[in-house]
């Protein structure tokens, strides 16, 4: 065996032993909005989010309530590729006067960061504003507390200088509001 071949085999074996970044299992489940610890959620009175993870796919379902109006919407992400999403749901879209473009396609990516503890998503979504149509970038991090009972969702929008921070408490069962 040549030295170069031995080096190649050793590098190959080392790479096999390095674990890939896996999903944070504590993120899975139903989470209930805590308004006292969060940015204002104008236009909504209650919110649950349900997070499901299967392989590279992450589904985030929003169960929102405003008086008697109920909205349930799901955004799906893939941690290995960019997806083109129709009907991308934004938490703040009800009260910001920033509306989704009809037939608009949102480019969405997701990745596990912080050694797999945090899910980061980034979307480029077409929206209508008073000046016309623009692409809004939204970067979101989903961070679970060390005890696993609190989820902090931090959203950075290209259209604002301050982040939106939403805090959720774990719901023992996946019972929507």
XYZ file of N, CA, C and O in Angstrom:
708
model
N 0.834 -1.167 0.000
C 0.000 0.000 0.000
C 0.889 1.245 0.000
O 1.800 1.343 0.798
N 0.562 2.200 -0.858
C 1.359 3.420 -0.906
C 0.965 4.340 0.246
O -0.120 4.228 0.821
N 1.872 5.258 0.553
C 1.611 6.215 1.633
C 0.400 7.073 1.312
O -0.432 7.336 2.181
N 0.277 7.522 0.076
C -0.855 8.359 -0.325
C -2.169 7.614 -0.139
O -3.174 8.178 0.324
N -2.169 6.322 -0.492
C -3.380 5.523 -0.346
C -3.745 5.349 1.131
O -4.911 5.434 1.516
N -2.749 5.113 1.992
C -2.988 4.983 3.437
C -3.568 6.280 4.011
O -4.481 6.252 4.837
N -3.015 7.405 3.589
C -3.524 8.705 4.052
C -4.978 8.871 3.620
O -5.832 9.291 4.405
N -5.265 8.524 2.381
C -6.632 8.611 1.870
C -7.583 7.746 2.707
O -8.659 8.193 3.112
N -7.199 6.512 2.984
C -8.036 5.607 3.783
C -8.247 6.169 5.182
O -9.357 6.154 5.713
N -7.196 6.680 5.811
C -7.321 7.256 7.156
C -8.268 8.453 7.168
O -9.098 8.573 8.070
N -8.132 9.329 6.198
C -9.026 10.498 6.124
C -10.457 10.038 5.917
O -11.393 10.530 6.560
N -10.653 9.064 5.044
C -11.990 8.524 4.783
C -12.606 7.955 6.060
O -13.768 8.216 6.386
N -11.852 7.188 6.827
C -12.355 6.598 8.061
C -12.682 7.671 9.107
O -13.676 7.573 9.817
N -11.845 8.676 9.199
C -12.098 9.775 10.135
C -13.393 10.485 9.772
O -14.214 10.787 10.633
N -13.602 10.746 8.480
C -14.824 11.423 8.045
C -16.063 10.587 8.350
O -17.125 11.125 8.662
N -15.949 9.291 8.271
C -17.076 8.426 8.609
C -17.441 8.510 10.083
O -18.601 8.352 10.463
N -16.451 8.754 10.919
C -16.687 8.801 12.356
C -17.220 10.144 12.834
O -17.751 10.240 13.940
N -17.062 11.194 12.035
C -17.550 12.512 12.442
C -19.065 12.517 12.306
O -19.596 12.290 11.231
N -19.780 12.764 13.385
C -21.241 12.739 13.293
C -21.762 13.946 12.525
O -21.216 15.038 12.619
N -22.794 13.715 11.736
C -23.425 14.841 11.057
C -24.312 15.566 12.059
O -24.692 15.022 13.097
N -24.671 16.807 11.756
C -25.511 17.592 12.655
C -26.926 17.030 12.574
O -27.515 16.923 11.514
N -27.446 16.637 13.715
C -28.777 16.063 13.782
C -29.753 17.073 14.368
O -29.373 18.003 15.055
N -31.012 16.835 14.114
C -32.064 17.709 14.611
C -32.139 17.652 16.134
O -31.898 16.614 16.737
N -32.506 18.761 16.725
C -32.713 18.825 18.166
C -34.071 18.201 18.475
O -35.111 18.789 18.173
N -34.111 17.013 19.096
C -35.402 16.358 19.360
C -36.274 17.140 20.341
O -37.492 16.969 20.353
N -35.674 18.011 21.154
C -36.462 18.812 22.096
C -37.346 19.832 21.392
O -38.268 20.378 21.991
N -37.065 20.110 20.128
C -37.849 21.080 19.360
C -39.204 20.504 18.952
O -40.172 21.240 18.755
N -39.283 19.198 18.850
C -40.497 18.538 18.383
C -41.612 18.687 19.416
O -41.392 18.531 20.608
N -42.807 19.007 18.925
C -43.968 19.075 19.810
C -44.781 20.328 19.604
O -44.606 21.073 18.647
N -45.691 20.541 20.534
C -46.592 21.688 20.496
C -46.116 22.728 21.507
O -45.812 22.394 22.655
N -46.093 23.981 21.060
C -45.607 25.088 21.876
C -46.681 26.177 21.931
O -47.239 26.551 20.903
N -46.950 26.713 23.128
C -47.980 27.744 23.316
C -47.337 29.100 23.597
O -46.447 29.231 24.442
N -47.806 30.104 22.890
C -47.305 31.477 22.966
C -47.465 32.041 24.377
O -48.506 31.901 25.002
N -46.413 32.708 24.874
C -46.431 33.381 26.172
C -46.319 34.887 25.909
O -45.220 35.406 25.703
N -47.454 35.613 25.901
C -47.426 37.035 25.543
C -46.636 37.907 26.519
O -46.075 38.924 26.123
N -46.548 37.515 27.776
C -45.840 38.329 28.770
C -44.347 38.398 28.487
O -43.686 39.366 28.868
N -43.786 37.392 27.825
C -42.350 37.344 27.560
C -41.990 37.684 26.110
O -40.832 37.589 25.729
N -42.980 38.096 25.309
C -42.795 38.198 23.868
C -43.032 39.593 23.323
O -43.623 40.443 23.991
N -42.593 39.779 22.076
C -42.956 40.978 21.325
C -44.471 40.975 21.163
O -45.087 39.908 21.148
N -45.076 42.171 21.019
C -46.534 42.198 20.834
C -46.946 41.383 19.607
O -46.268 41.378 18.586
N -48.061 40.696 19.732
C -48.582 39.870 18.649
C -49.906 40.481 18.190
O -50.952 39.860 18.241
N -49.851 41.738 17.754
C -51.053 42.447 17.344
C -51.791 41.647 16.268
O -51.198 41.107 15.353
N -53.094 41.615 16.412
C -53.912 40.914 15.429
C -54.172 39.467 15.776
O -54.978 38.815 15.131
N -53.505 38.940 16.774
C -53.725 37.553 17.204
C -53.859 37.543 18.721
O -53.150 38.253 19.413
N -54.737 36.700 19.223
C -54.889 36.568 20.673
C -54.175 35.338 21.215
O -53.715 35.337 22.344
N -54.137 34.298 20.416
C -53.496 33.058 20.838
C -52.714 32.473 19.673
O -53.079 32.653 18.517
N -51.648 31.762 20.023
C -50.867 31.099 18.989
C -50.215 29.855 19.578
O -49.605 29.903 20.637
N -50.356 28.772 18.851
C -49.596 27.554 19.109
C -48.769 27.290 17.865
O -49.210 27.597 16.742
N -47.584 26.739 18.056
C -46.850 26.218 16.908
C -46.535 24.758 17.194
O -46.244 24.382 18.327
N -46.671 23.969 16.155
C -46.399 22.538 16.257
C -45.243 22.243 15.318
O -45.305 22.566 14.119
N -44.185 21.671 15.863
C -42.983 21.388 15.078
C -42.830 19.880 14.942
O -42.838 19.154 15.934
N -42.702 19.450 13.686
C -42.490 18.043 13.371
C -41.197 17.930 12.573
O -40.927 18.770 11.700
N -40.412 16.916 12.868
C -39.147 16.703 12.166
C -39.110 15.253 11.711
O -39.330 14.339 12.508
N -38.833 15.079 10.425
C -38.675 13.732 9.892
C -37.521 13.783 8.889
O -37.647 14.376 7.820
N -36.402 13.198 9.281
C -35.221 13.247 8.431
C -34.758 14.681 8.254
O -34.547 15.402 9.232
N -34.642 15.121 7.002
C -34.216 16.494 6.706
C -35.374 17.480 6.679
O -35.162 18.672 6.549
N -36.608 16.974 6.785
C -37.785 17.828 6.660
C -38.246 18.336 8.015
O -38.346 17.575 8.976
N -38.523 19.642 8.077
C -39.051 20.267 9.290
C -40.354 20.953 8.912
O -40.383 21.799 8.021
N -41.434 20.576 9.583
C -42.737 21.201 9.359
C -43.088 22.030 10.575
O -43.038 21.535 11.707
N -43.447 23.284 10.322
C -43.854 24.183 11.394
C -45.283 24.611 11.096
O -45.541 25.285 10.097
N -46.197 24.191 11.964
C -47.613 24.517 11.788
C -47.990 25.599 12.793
O -47.707 25.478 13.988
N -48.615 26.647 12.283
C -49.074 27.764 13.098
C -50.575 27.622 13.284
O -51.317 27.470 12.317
N -51.018 27.657 14.523
C -52.433 27.582 14.866
C -52.743 28.897 15.568
O -52.431 29.059 16.745
N -53.343 29.834 14.820
C -53.520 31.199 15.293
C -55.005 31.499 15.527
O -55.854 31.011 14.782
N -55.290 32.334 16.530
C -56.666 32.695 16.838
C -56.758 34.196 17.058
O -55.946 34.790 17.779
N -57.744 34.812 16.417
C -58.073 36.218 16.633
C -59.584 36.279 16.758
O -60.300 36.033 15.776
N -60.061 36.532 17.965
C -61.488 36.487 18.291
C -62.064 35.158 17.826
O -61.726 34.128 18.370
N -62.904 35.171 16.788
C -63.457 33.899 16.292
C -62.773 33.444 15.003
O -63.129 32.405 14.462
N -61.814 34.217 14.502
C -61.093 33.830 13.285
C -59.943 32.908 13.646
O -59.137 33.216 14.520
N -59.885 31.784 12.950
C -58.838 30.811 13.211
C -58.063 30.575 11.919
O -58.651 30.415 10.854
N -56.735 30.571 12.026
C -55.880 30.305 10.876
C -54.928 29.177 11.246
O -54.281 29.222 12.296
N -54.873 28.184 10.390
C -53.897 27.110 10.552
C -53.096 27.065 9.251
O -53.667 26.948 8.165
N -51.795 27.223 9.368
C -50.920 27.237 8.192
C -49.633 26.499 8.519
O -49.155 26.548 9.648
N -49.072 25.835 7.515
C -47.842 25.068 7.711
C -46.784 25.512 6.717
O -47.058 25.631 5.526
N -45.591 25.754 7.223
C -44.407 25.989 6.391
C -43.518 24.761 6.513
O -43.258 24.293 7.622
N -43.042 24.265 5.389
C -42.169 23.096 5.373
C -40.789 23.516 4.903
O -40.662 24.249 3.911
N -39.765 23.056 5.604
C -38.377 23.355 5.270
C -37.623 22.054 5.059
O -38.029 21.006 5.555
N -36.498 22.137 4.364
C -35.608 21.002 4.174
C -34.204 21.485 4.505
O -33.749 22.487 3.963
N -33.526 20.774 5.405
C -32.200 21.213 5.843
C -31.100 20.870 4.843
O -29.937 21.177 5.101
N -31.453 20.260 3.711
C -30.434 19.906 2.718
C -30.576 20.663 1.406
O -29.699 20.568 0.555
N -31.684 21.395 1.241
C -31.878 22.083 -0.030
C -32.817 23.271 0.116
O -33.596 23.346 1.058
N -32.732 24.169 -0.851
C -33.638 25.305 -0.918
C -34.959 24.834 -1.509
O -34.978 24.089 -2.481
N -36.056 25.272 -0.904
C -37.382 24.921 -1.403
C -38.080 26.158 -1.948
O -37.862 27.270 -1.466
N -38.937 25.952 -2.930
C -39.830 26.991 -3.425
C -41.191 26.744 -2.790
O -41.816 25.708 -3.029
N -41.639 27.687 -1.955
C -42.892 27.514 -1.216
C -43.961 28.471 -1.727
O -43.701 29.654 -1.924
N -45.144 27.946 -1.902
C -46.315 28.781 -2.197
C -47.034 29.026 -0.869
O -46.994 28.197 0.025
N -47.694 30.144 -0.757
C -48.491 30.457 0.438
C -47.673 30.405 1.720
O -48.106 29.859 2.741
N -46.475 30.974 1.690
C -45.645 31.021 2.894
C -46.353 31.861 3.951
O -46.806 32.972 3.687
N -46.440 31.343 5.173
C -47.131 32.038 6.256
C -46.130 32.800 7.119
O -45.112 32.253 7.531
N -46.463 34.070 7.386
C -45.671 34.903 8.294
C -46.540 35.262 9.493
O -47.680 35.679 9.342
N -45.988 35.145 10.683
C -46.734 35.432 11.910
C -47.295 36.851 11.897
O -48.440 37.078 12.243
N -46.492 37.817 11.478
C -46.880 39.229 11.605
C -47.688 39.726 10.418
O -48.100 40.881 10.394
N -47.996 38.919 9.430
C -48.609 39.428 8.206
C -50.004 40.007 8.404
O -50.450 40.805 7.594
N -50.688 39.669 9.472
C -52.050 40.164 9.674
C -52.086 41.666 9.978
O -53.037 42.348 9.620
N -51.094 42.207 10.640
C -51.190 43.600 11.092
C -50.110 44.528 10.562
O -50.070 45.690 10.910
N -49.238 44.082 9.701
C -48.117 44.914 9.264
C -48.382 45.681 7.969
O -47.559 46.468 7.540
N -49.524 45.465 7.309
C -49.817 46.066 6.008
C -48.743 45.672 4.990
O -48.377 46.436 4.114
N -48.216 44.487 5.155
C -47.248 43.899 4.236
C -47.841 42.543 3.851
O -47.830 41.613 4.644
N -48.396 42.493 2.653
C -49.181 41.337 2.256
C -48.413 40.434 1.295
O -47.634 40.923 0.474
N -48.676 39.139 1.343
C -48.021 38.229 0.395
C -48.466 38.554 -1.037
O -49.616 38.912 -1.269
N -47.554 38.434 -1.973
C -47.883 38.613 -3.382
C -48.683 37.388 -3.832
O -48.296 36.257 -3.536
N -49.789 37.633 -4.515
C -50.580 36.499 -5.011
C -49.748 35.704 -5.999
O -49.052 36.274 -6.846
N -49.794 34.397 -5.865
C -49.008 33.473 -6.692
C -47.502 33.625 -6.479
O -46.708 33.149 -7.281
N -47.102 34.311 -5.394
C -45.685 34.518 -5.110
C -45.008 33.231 -4.652
O -45.630 32.382 -4.019
N -43.748 33.107 -4.986
C -42.950 31.945 -4.583
C -41.902 32.416 -3.580
O -41.144 33.339 -3.853
N -41.863 31.769 -2.429
C -40.889 32.061 -1.382
C -39.750 31.050 -1.475
O -39.990 29.853 -1.550
N -38.523 31.537 -1.491
C -37.337 30.676 -1.441
C -37.003 30.458 0.026
O -36.849 31.421 0.783
N -36.902 29.197 0.446
C -36.718 28.892 1.865
C -35.579 27.902 2.081
O -35.482 26.899 1.382
N -34.734 28.219 3.069
C -33.663 27.311 3.465
C -33.739 27.106 4.977
O -34.320 27.908 5.700
N -33.125 26.017 5.432
C -33.071 25.728 6.872
C -31.758 25.027 7.164
O -31.212 24.321 6.315
N -31.253 25.233 8.378
C -30.003 24.584 8.787
C -29.993 24.440 10.298
O -30.575 25.256 11.023
N -29.316 23.397 10.765
C -29.078 23.214 12.193
C -27.772 23.909 12.526
O -26.758 23.667 11.891
N -27.805 24.806 13.503
C -26.602 25.533 13.921
C -26.380 25.286 15.410
O -27.208 24.650 16.072
N -25.296 25.812 15.938
C -24.963 25.651 17.362
C -24.933 24.173 17.748
O -25.577 23.751 18.709
N -24.209 23.378 16.959
C -24.095 21.936 17.200
C -25.451 21.238 17.226
O -25.675 20.314 18.008
N -26.389 21.707 16.378
C -27.690 21.069 16.268
C -28.717 21.507 17.286
O -29.835 21.002 17.296
N -28.378 22.457 18.139
C -29.328 22.903 19.166
C -30.366 23.882 18.623
O -31.446 24.008 19.179
N -30.024 24.615 17.566
C -30.864 25.692 17.057
C -31.205 25.440 15.599
O -30.333 25.087 14.804
N -32.471 25.649 15.254
C -32.888 25.609 13.862
C -32.913 27.038 13.343
O -33.561 27.906 13.941
N -32.201 27.276 12.249
C -32.217 28.597 11.608
C -32.855 28.449 10.242
O -32.477 27.572 9.463
N -33.850 29.292 9.972
C -34.453 29.318 8.650
C -34.228 30.695 8.040
O -34.096 31.686 8.763
N -34.177 30.711 6.722
C -34.073 31.987 6.015
C -34.961 31.904 4.794
O -34.916 30.923 4.051
N -35.813 32.922 4.648
C -36.712 32.958 3.508
C -36.577 34.292 2.788
O -36.266 35.319 3.397
N -36.809 34.224 1.500
C -36.905 35.411 0.658
C -38.307 35.357 0.074
O -38.584 34.527 -0.797
N -39.196 36.204 0.598
C -40.604 36.112 0.245
C -41.090 37.399 -0.422
O -40.798 38.495 0.063
N -41.808 37.278 -1.540
C -42.327 38.469 -2.207
C -43.540 39.016 -1.454
O -44.458 38.264 -1.102
N -43.517 40.327 -1.208
C -44.609 40.971 -0.482
C -45.019 42.250 -1.200
O -44.244 42.840 -1.961
N -46.255 42.670 -0.931
C -46.771 43.925 -1.453
C -46.721 44.966 -0.349
O -47.198 44.723 0.758
N -46.105 46.092 -0.665
C -46.064 47.223 0.256
C -46.627 48.426 -0.498
O -46.924 48.334 -1.689
N -46.762 49.558 0.160
C -47.362 50.726 -0.481
C -46.581 51.177 -1.716
O -47.146 51.763 -2.627
N -45.293 50.869 -1.774
C -44.471 51.263 -2.920
C -44.475 50.223 -4.040
O -43.839 50.413 -5.061
N -45.117 49.089 -3.849
C -45.142 48.043 -4.870
C -44.726 46.698 -4.292
O -44.884 46.446 -3.104
N -44.174 45.850 -5.141
C -43.729 44.524 -4.713
C -42.235 44.539 -4.413
O -41.462 45.110 -5.175
N -41.868 43.895 -3.299
C -40.458 43.771 -2.916
C -40.230 42.367 -2.364
O -41.174 41.658 -2.037
N -38.975 41.993 -2.257
C -38.614 40.731 -1.617
C -38.192 41.048 -0.190
O -37.311 41.878 0.042
N -38.839 40.408 0.767
C -38.475 40.577 2.169
C -37.703 39.335 2.617
O -38.130 38.209 2.359
N -36.566 39.558 3.265
C -35.771 38.458 3.826
C -36.120 38.328 5.300
O -36.135 39.308 6.039
N -36.403 37.106 5.723
C -36.701 36.830 7.134
C -35.780 35.707 7.588
O -35.806 34.608 7.035
N -34.964 35.999 8.594
C -34.115 34.985 9.204
C -34.698 34.692 10.579
O -34.947 35.609 11.362
N -34.943 33.410 10.850
C -35.574 33.012 12.109
C -34.734 31.945 12.792
O -34.215 31.052 12.135
N -34.594 32.082 14.093
C -33.938 31.044 14.895
C -34.938 30.501 15.900
O -35.663 31.261 16.541
N -34.949 29.177 16.029
C -35.786 28.467 16.993
C -34.842 27.869 18.024
O -34.106 26.937 17.718
N -34.875 28.414 19.246
C -33.956 27.996 20.305
C -34.725 27.416 21.484
O -35.587 28.075 22.053
N -34.386 26.192 21.867
C -35.026 25.530 23.001
C -34.156 25.736 24.240
O -32.927 25.641 24.172
N -34.809 26.006 25.370
C -34.069 26.198 26.619
C -33.376 24.901 27.023
O -33.715 23.812 26.554
N -32.405 25.024 27.907
C -31.663 23.850 28.376
C -32.577 22.842 29.070
O -32.328 21.640 29.024
N -33.644 23.327 29.696
C -34.572 22.426 30.377
C -35.612 21.834 29.421
O -36.360 20.937 29.809
N -35.676 22.346 28.182
C -36.573 21.804 27.172
C -38.016 22.234 27.289
O -38.874 21.742 26.564
N -38.317 23.188 28.178
C -39.708 23.586 28.372
C -40.057 24.948 27.779
O -41.208 25.377 27.826
N -39.066 25.632 27.200
C -39.317 26.957 26.635
C -38.649 27.060 25.265
O -37.512 26.625 25.078
N -39.369 27.623 24.312
C -38.871 27.854 22.963
C -38.854 29.349 22.711
O -39.857 30.029 22.922
N -37.717 29.868 22.286
C -37.607 31.269 21.915
C -37.429 31.338 20.405
O -36.530 30.711 19.850
N -38.318 32.075 19.775
C -38.299 32.259 18.326
C -37.864 33.699 18.071
O -38.513 34.627 18.541
N -36.757 33.874 17.373
C -36.226 35.205 17.088
C -36.296 35.424 15.585
O -35.732 34.642 14.811
N -36.999 36.482 15.166
C -37.137 36.792 13.742
C -36.461 38.117 13.426
O -36.732 39.129 14.078
N -35.615 38.092 12.421
C -35.004 39.307 11.887
C -35.568 39.531 10.494
O -35.508 38.635 9.645
N -36.119 40.715 10.267
C -36.693 41.055 8.965
C -35.819 42.094 8.281
O -35.338 43.025 8.931
N -35.650 41.963 6.983
C -34.872 42.961 6.242
C -35.580 44.311 6.246
O -34.957 45.340 5.997
N -36.853 44.329 6.589
C -37.635 45.562 6.578
C -37.676 46.273 7.924
O -38.293 47.322 8.045
N -37.019 45.730 8.955
C -37.036 46.360 10.281
C -35.655 46.301 10.919
O -34.868 45.442 10.592
N -35.439 47.216 11.842
C -34.129 47.283 12.499
C -34.079 46.472 13.792
O -32.997 46.203 14.287
N -35.229 46.112 14.329
C -35.262 45.367 15.592
C -35.900 44.001 15.372
O -36.850 43.862 14.618
N -35.402 42.997 16.080
C -35.979 41.654 15.924
C -37.328 41.530 16.627
O -37.638 42.286 17.552
N -38.115 40.586 16.159
C -39.319 40.163 16.867
C -38.927 38.931 17.671
O -38.251 38.044 17.161
N -39.330 38.889 18.933
C -38.990 37.762 19.797
C -40.284 37.207 20.374
O -41.049 37.923 21.026
N -40.512 35.938 20.094
C -41.700 35.251 20.600
C -41.240 34.100 21.487
O -40.365 33.335 21.109
N -41.855 33.990 22.659
C -41.501 32.931 23.601
C -42.708 32.006 23.749
O -43.853 32.466 23.846
N -42.429 30.708 23.761
C -43.461 29.682 23.861
C -43.123 28.730 25.007
O -41.961 28.499 25.294
N -44.163 28.157 25.584
C -43.982 27.115 26.599
C -44.468 25.794 26.012
O -45.459 25.758 25.273
N -43.779 24.736 26.363
C -44.111 23.407 25.841
C -45.493 22.981 26.335
O -45.797 23.123 27.511
N -46.295 22.454 25.424
C -47.603 21.897 25.754
C -47.400 20.389 25.903
O -46.811 19.765 25.026
N -47.884 19.812 26.997
C -47.632 18.387 27.224
C -48.089 17.460 26.093
O -47.463 16.479 25.804
N -49.192 17.795 25.441
C -49.667 16.992 24.311
C -49.895 17.915 23.127
O -50.038 19.116 23.285
N -49.967 17.355 21.942
C -50.171 18.172 20.753
C -51.650 18.475 20.560
O -52.262 18.089 19.578
N -52.228 19.177 21.514
C -53.613 19.597 21.413
C -53.634 21.063 21.027
O -53.283 21.918 21.831
N -54.047 21.377 19.773
C -54.127 22.791 19.389
C -55.104 23.531 20.282
O -56.004 22.938 20.872
N -54.943 24.856 20.351
C -55.748 25.675 21.233
C -57.198 25.471 21.036
O -58.001 25.467 20.434
